[in-house]
């Protein structure tokens, strides 16, 4: 599963500015520092105890219901992502047998990059990709360098970025988690099965996560309108 957000370079400041307004609101209301990392899995499972001021409605029996609090924060953030003008998003997935090898997993990213290439070529656009990671997984770089240099639209190697330092990588993490939950529907996260559809689909030109194994979904994909040049 890969989830992403993208926007044209001239929308970067507006999108980031609006998101920082949201983060300042969280700081004001709940004591969640603007620079603290918000990780989807930690939030919804009650492990992301980033708040210094949890409202009393989440206090029961002498303790804090961190799951309830984290899930409400996640819903708030997803609602804001869904309303961010100038930003679009998406997700793709492919199912494999248990415990696939590294090359099998890397093939999903290669297919995704190929899809971006087709879309960008149709639009006459270019893109620079930022990926969550520390640079030790070279499959991302390999996927980019396998593109034909004279024709490629995804420029340069992927820029590896620590999620703790990037607001946009944290946004993409929320997108990817919601997409995964909508596709796999784990019973423990039934409350979130509809999050992608409810909060995010309006910002996804494809309206739902796409299965890379289903080639029928990509007929004419390069001609679909995108309002971004930067995945």
Short mmCIF file of C-alpha atoms in Angstrom, two decimals:
data_model
loop_
_atom_site.label_atom_id
_atom_site.label_comp_id
_atom_site.label_asym_id
_atom_site.label_seq_id
_atom_site.Cartn_x
_atom_site.Cartn_y
_atom_site.Cartn_z
CA UNK A 1 0.00 0.00 0.00
CA UNK A 2 1.24 3.47 -0.91
CA UNK A 3 -0.55 6.67 -0.09
CA UNK A 4 0.49 10.16 -1.14
CA UNK A 5 -0.46 13.80 -1.34
CA UNK A 6 0.52 16.09 -4.18
CA UNK A 7 0.25 19.71 -5.22
CA UNK A 8 1.67 22.17 -7.73
CA UNK A 9 4.79 24.00 -6.50
CA UNK A 10 2.99 27.35 -6.51
CA UNK A 11 0.43 25.94 -4.02
CA UNK A 12 3.03 24.73 -1.53
CA UNK A 13 2.93 27.79 0.74
CA UNK A 14 -0.87 27.99 0.83
CA UNK A 15 -1.32 24.29 1.58
CA UNK A 16 1.38 24.23 4.24
CA UNK A 17 0.12 27.46 5.77
CA UNK A 18 -3.40 26.09 6.15
CA UNK A 19 -2.10 22.86 7.67
CA UNK A 20 0.04 24.76 10.17
CA UNK A 21 -3.08 26.68 11.17
CA UNK A 22 -4.67 23.32 11.98
CA UNK A 23 -1.62 22.25 13.98
CA UNK A 24 -1.71 25.53 15.93
CA UNK A 25 -5.37 24.87 16.72
CA UNK A 26 -4.42 21.45 18.11
CA UNK A 27 -1.74 23.10 20.20
CA UNK A 28 -4.16 25.66 21.55
CA UNK A 29 -6.98 23.22 22.27
CA UNK A 30 -5.11 20.06 23.32
CA UNK A 31 -1.52 21.04 23.99
CA UNK A 32 -0.24 19.04 20.99
CA UNK A 33 2.95 20.79 19.90
CA UNK A 34 3.03 21.93 16.28
CA UNK A 35 6.34 20.13 15.74
CA UNK A 36 5.36 16.86 17.41
CA UNK A 37 4.94 13.89 15.05
CA UNK A 38 1.40 12.69 14.52
CA UNK A 39 1.52 9.07 13.40
CA UNK A 40 -1.76 7.47 12.36
CA UNK A 41 -1.17 4.04 13.92
CA UNK A 42 -0.11 5.54 17.24
CA UNK A 43 -3.07 7.92 17.33
CA UNK A 44 -5.84 5.43 16.60
CA UNK A 45 -4.39 2.76 18.90
CA UNK A 46 -3.95 5.12 21.83
CA UNK A 47 -0.15 5.02 21.76
CA UNK A 48 0.34 8.56 20.45
CA UNK A 49 0.16 10.30 23.81
CA UNK A 50 1.19 13.66 22.43
CA UNK A 51 -1.37 15.81 24.24
CA UNK A 52 -0.48 17.82 27.32
CA UNK A 53 -4.09 18.87 27.87
CA UNK A 54 -6.59 16.10 27.19
CA UNK A 55 -10.19 17.36 27.63
CA UNK A 56 -12.07 16.07 30.65
CA UNK A 57 -14.57 14.23 28.45
CA UNK A 58 -11.84 11.66 27.75
CA UNK A 59 -11.14 11.06 31.45
CA UNK A 60 -12.96 8.09 32.95
CA UNK A 61 -12.35 6.16 36.16
CA UNK A 62 -9.16 8.01 36.93
CA UNK A 63 -7.60 7.38 33.53
CA UNK A 64 -7.49 8.85 30.04
CA UNK A 65 -9.20 7.04 27.18
CA UNK A 66 -6.33 7.61 24.77
CA UNK A 67 -7.86 5.59 21.95
CA UNK A 68 -11.02 7.67 21.95
CA UNK A 69 -9.00 10.86 22.06
CA UNK A 70 -6.57 9.76 19.33
CA UNK A 71 -9.33 8.61 17.01
CA UNK A 72 -11.15 11.92 17.37
CA UNK A 73 -7.92 13.80 16.61
CA UNK A 74 -7.39 11.58 13.55
CA UNK A 75 -10.92 12.33 12.33
CA UNK A 76 -10.34 16.05 12.79
CA UNK A 77 -7.10 15.87 10.79
CA UNK A 78 -8.66 13.81 8.01
CA UNK A 79 -11.48 16.31 7.72
CA UNK A 80 -8.94 19.08 7.30
CA UNK A 81 -6.99 17.10 4.68
CA UNK A 82 -10.21 16.63 2.76
CA UNK A 83 -10.75 20.39 2.70
CA UNK A 84 -7.23 21.51 1.75
CA UNK A 85 -7.61 23.52 -1.44
CA UNK A 86 -4.78 22.94 -3.89
CA UNK A 87 -3.97 19.46 -2.59
CA UNK A 88 -4.94 16.13 -4.13
CA UNK A 89 -4.13 12.64 -2.90
CA UNK A 90 -4.29 8.99 -3.80
CA UNK A 91 -3.42 5.43 -2.85
CA UNK A 92 -2.57 2.16 -4.60
CA UNK A 93 -2.16 -1.38 -3.36
CA UNK A 94 -1.46 -4.91 -4.51
CA UNK A 95 -2.04 -8.15 -2.62
CA UNK A 96 0.66 -10.81 -2.37
CA UNK A 97 1.15 -14.12 -0.60
CA UNK A 98 2.36 -13.77 3.01
CA UNK A 99 5.98 -12.67 3.54
CA UNK A 100 6.85 -11.39 0.04
CA UNK A 101 10.52 -10.75 -0.69
CA UNK A 102 11.94 -7.27 -1.03
CA UNK A 103 11.82 -7.20 -4.83
CA UNK A 104 8.16 -8.19 -4.83
CA UNK A 105 7.34 -5.33 -2.46
CA UNK A 106 9.49 -2.94 -4.49
CA UNK A 107 7.54 -3.85 -7.63
CA UNK A 108 4.53 -1.96 -6.24
CA UNK A 109 6.53 1.26 -6.08
CA UNK A 110 7.92 0.70 -9.58
CA UNK A 111 4.38 0.35 -10.92
CA UNK A 112 3.31 3.48 -9.09
CA UNK A 113 6.20 5.50 -10.51
CA UNK A 114 5.32 4.20 -13.98
CA UNK A 115 1.75 5.37 -13.49
CA UNK A 116 2.91 8.81 -12.41
CA UNK A 117 5.13 8.96 -15.49
CA UNK A 118 2.18 8.31 -17.80
CA UNK A 119 0.04 10.94 -16.11
CA UNK A 120 2.76 13.57 -16.11
CA UNK A 121 3.59 12.92 -19.76
CA UNK A 122 -0.06 13.43 -20.67
CA UNK A 123 -0.12 16.72 -18.76
CA UNK A 124 3.33 17.94 -19.77
CA UNK A 125 4.29 18.18 -16.10
CA UNK A 126 7.29 17.29 -13.95
CA UNK A 127 7.40 15.91 -10.41
CA UNK A 128 9.77 15.60 -7.49
CA UNK A 129 8.96 12.83 -5.00
CA UNK A 130 9.55 12.89 -1.25
CA UNK A 131 9.50 9.52 0.54
CA UNK A 132 9.37 8.64 4.22
CA UNK A 133 12.64 6.95 5.12
CA UNK A 134 16.29 7.25 6.04
CA UNK A 135 17.79 6.29 2.69
CA UNK A 136 18.74 2.70 3.54
CA UNK A 137 16.12 1.18 1.19
CA UNK A 138 17.66 1.63 -2.26
CA UNK A 139 14.67 0.19 -4.15
CA UNK A 140 13.12 3.65 -4.36
CA UNK A 141 16.20 5.12 -6.00
CA UNK A 142 16.49 2.12 -8.31
CA UNK A 143 12.90 2.60 -9.50
CA UNK A 144 13.62 6.20 -10.46
CA UNK A 145 16.93 5.46 -12.17
CA UNK A 146 15.33 2.73 -14.26
CA UNK A 147 13.30 5.41 -16.07
CA UNK A 148 14.53 6.54 -19.50
CA UNK A 149 16.42 9.74 -18.76
CA UNK A 150 15.52 11.65 -21.88
CA UNK A 151 11.79 11.06 -21.42
CA UNK A 152 11.29 10.88 -17.68
CA UNK A 153 8.91 13.23 -15.92
CA UNK A 154 9.66 12.18 -12.31
CA UNK A 155 12.93 14.03 -11.88
CA UNK A 156 15.89 13.12 -9.65
CA UNK A 157 16.08 10.36 -7.04
CA UNK A 158 13.36 10.30 -4.37
CA UNK A 159 14.13 12.66 -1.51
CA UNK A 160 14.19 10.58 1.67
CA UNK A 161 12.56 12.52 4.52
CA UNK A 162 12.12 11.70 8.21
CA UNK A 163 8.40 11.77 8.95
CA UNK A 164 9.07 13.43 12.29
CA UNK A 165 10.45 16.44 10.40
CA UNK A 166 7.86 16.70 7.63
CA UNK A 167 4.24 17.80 7.94
CA UNK A 168 3.49 16.49 4.44
CA UNK A 169 4.88 13.01 5.16
CA UNK A 170 2.65 12.90 8.24
CA UNK A 171 -0.35 13.89 6.10
CA UNK A 172 0.53 11.12 3.62
CA UNK A 173 0.77 8.65 6.52
CA UNK A 174 -2.82 9.45 7.50
CA UNK A 175 -3.87 8.94 3.88
CA UNK A 176 -2.04 5.61 3.60
CA UNK A 177 -3.42 4.30 6.91
CA UNK A 178 -6.98 5.22 5.97
CA UNK A 179 -6.53 3.63 2.53
CA UNK A 180 -5.15 0.43 4.05
CA UNK A 181 -8.05 0.20 6.49
CA UNK A 182 -10.61 0.77 3.74
CA UNK A 183 -9.10 -2.05 1.65
CA UNK A 184 -8.16 -4.65 4.26
CA UNK A 185 -10.96 -3.89 6.74
CA UNK A 186 -9.26 -5.26 9.89
CA UNK A 187 -11.89 -6.09 12.48
CA UNK A 188 -10.12 -4.15 15.24
CA UNK A 189 -10.37 -1.01 13.14
CA UNK A 190 -13.95 -1.35 11.95
CA UNK A 191 -14.60 2.20 13.14
CA UNK A 192 -12.27 3.46 10.38
CA UNK A 193 -13.36 1.35 7.40
CA UNK A 194 -15.20 4.28 5.89
CA UNK A 195 -12.73 7.04 6.71
CA UNK A 196 -11.13 7.16 3.26
CA UNK A 197 -14.47 7.35 1.51
CA UNK A 198 -15.95 9.85 3.95
CA UNK A 199 -13.03 12.24 4.45
CA UNK A 200 -10.58 11.78 1.57
CA UNK A 201 -12.26 10.51 -1.58
CA UNK A 202 -13.26 14.00 -2.70
CA UNK A 203 -9.53 14.87 -2.92
CA UNK A 204 -8.68 11.66 -4.79
CA UNK A 205 -9.20 11.96 -8.57
CA UNK A 206 -9.78 8.18 -8.59
CA UNK A 207 -12.12 8.38 -5.57
CA UNK A 208 -10.72 5.20 -3.96
CA UNK A 209 -7.46 3.24 -3.55
CA UNK A 210 -6.58 1.44 -6.79
CA UNK A 211 -5.51 -2.20 -7.08
CA UNK A 212 -2.35 -2.32 -9.19
CA UNK A 213 -3.10 -5.93 -10.09
CA UNK A 214 -6.32 -4.86 -11.84
CA UNK A 215 -5.11 -3.38 -15.11
CA UNK A 216 -8.65 -2.48 -16.17
CA UNK A 217 -8.53 0.37 -13.67
CA UNK A 218 -5.71 2.05 -15.56
CA UNK A 219 -7.14 2.19 -19.06
CA UNK A 220 -6.82 5.81 -20.05
CA UNK A 221 -5.32 6.69 -16.68
CA UNK A 222 -2.84 9.02 -18.32
CA UNK A 223 -5.67 11.17 -19.58
CA UNK A 224 -7.31 11.73 -16.22
CA UNK A 225 -7.17 15.33 -15.09
CA UNK A 226 -4.69 16.06 -12.29
CA UNK A 227 -4.23 19.41 -10.61
CA UNK A 228 -0.74 18.70 -9.40
CA UNK A 229 2.77 18.53 -10.72
CA UNK A 230 4.39 17.23 -7.55
CA UNK A 231 3.37 13.86 -6.11
#
